[in-house]
Phi, psi and omega in degrees: 000141198253124183260133174274190177304121188251030176298322184287346185259319186278343188068001182271342189074004179260143196281141172240158179233122196043049168085010186233138170259121176320125175099353186240167189289150176284184183286349171277355184083007177276132179281137181289149176240168180292143180082010171083005176284161179235144192265126178310154174271150175297169176302305172300326181287316177308314180296321182296314181309307180303315172308316183293318176292320176296322184290324181290329175300309183287314175307312180286338183284332180274321183249353187092167186282001169279346180305141185286149178301332183293318175297327178295306185303318175301314172297327185267358173067035170231161177292157182293327170301320165313311178304301180297342179283325179275328185221109194294344179205168191285335188288321173307318181296319182288317180300311186307303182299311179298321185291324185286328175285310187301316182299318182300317187286316174309313186289321174297323182292318173303316184290326172304314179298319187274340183249002170238121176285330186274118179316318183279329175291333182290315186293318178302313176305311182303305189302315177295317188289321178297316178294314183305322181270009170073006186299332190297332184286337187249009183292135178298142179303335182300332174271001175257059182269126173288151181285057169225157184268176182307333176279348174106355185284148178295140175267152171300163182291317180295327184281317187294312184297312178303325188282311182299329177280005180237079191306144179219099187273139184235153167286136176231142177283146181228156184225140182199148181043036177082354175256137175259113180276140177284141178297146181273147170295149188234120180288143180301335182295349181277342188304328187258024178322119185286318177306310182295327181294320180295316186305310188297322176300308183296314182293335173302314175296329179286321180293317184294322175298320186281329180288317181296331174284000178079016189257343181251140183294141186297340184266353185285132179246181181287326178299315181295325172306310182294323174305319186291322181291327178288330186278321189272017174242060201281144177267101184239148184300328182261129182291318180294321174294325182290322174290326178294315184294320186292322180291317175300305187297321178301310177312308184295316180303320175300313181307316187293330185269350184282142178287154178258000000 
């Protein structure tokens, strides 16, 4: 993915080149050296980076990717300047979190394909593992495409699957704790994210197998399956209550996916 000028996102007014401010850490949190090499972080800097990443997952998981960097800094108990030293624009931080979660979901889908012979068991395993991990709250918007064409007409399952496997990212409004977060603008360069495409392809194999076995409704698409992951991972203050609510909701959604 290629980041364009990020001044509007960071709010710092500092121009960036490929998402990077000269003299700041790169997206991995390492400080740049001459020749493009990266210096290892000091222990305290590495600790701050870990705090920022953990806080970002929590904040974005609760409020969506439109949440401000100030909320991330507050949750990490560091100054907002520390966050920007690690991630020169909000877009770079969003990409880091979304890429990590997309990669994790892809590995979970591969594991389900490799360890379950029965198509429905493989799809069900993937959904249960993904919901339990909470990754659905951090799915990048481009993988959550509803099965409609540009005119708003519903697509058939095959058409919707094909559309879902060619990501088209959109900003989406998120709501959490009574707050509605405005959608973030999406740089055009993110639309062809290789990680998202890989996720859609692997999940597509799970969907195709279950559909061909007659165990999945014929109108269910790849995007529908990913929407189940996002929907069945509520953010509740009590961990036990959250796990119970997720499991119950997923049982209901799985029953709705099965063919009759």
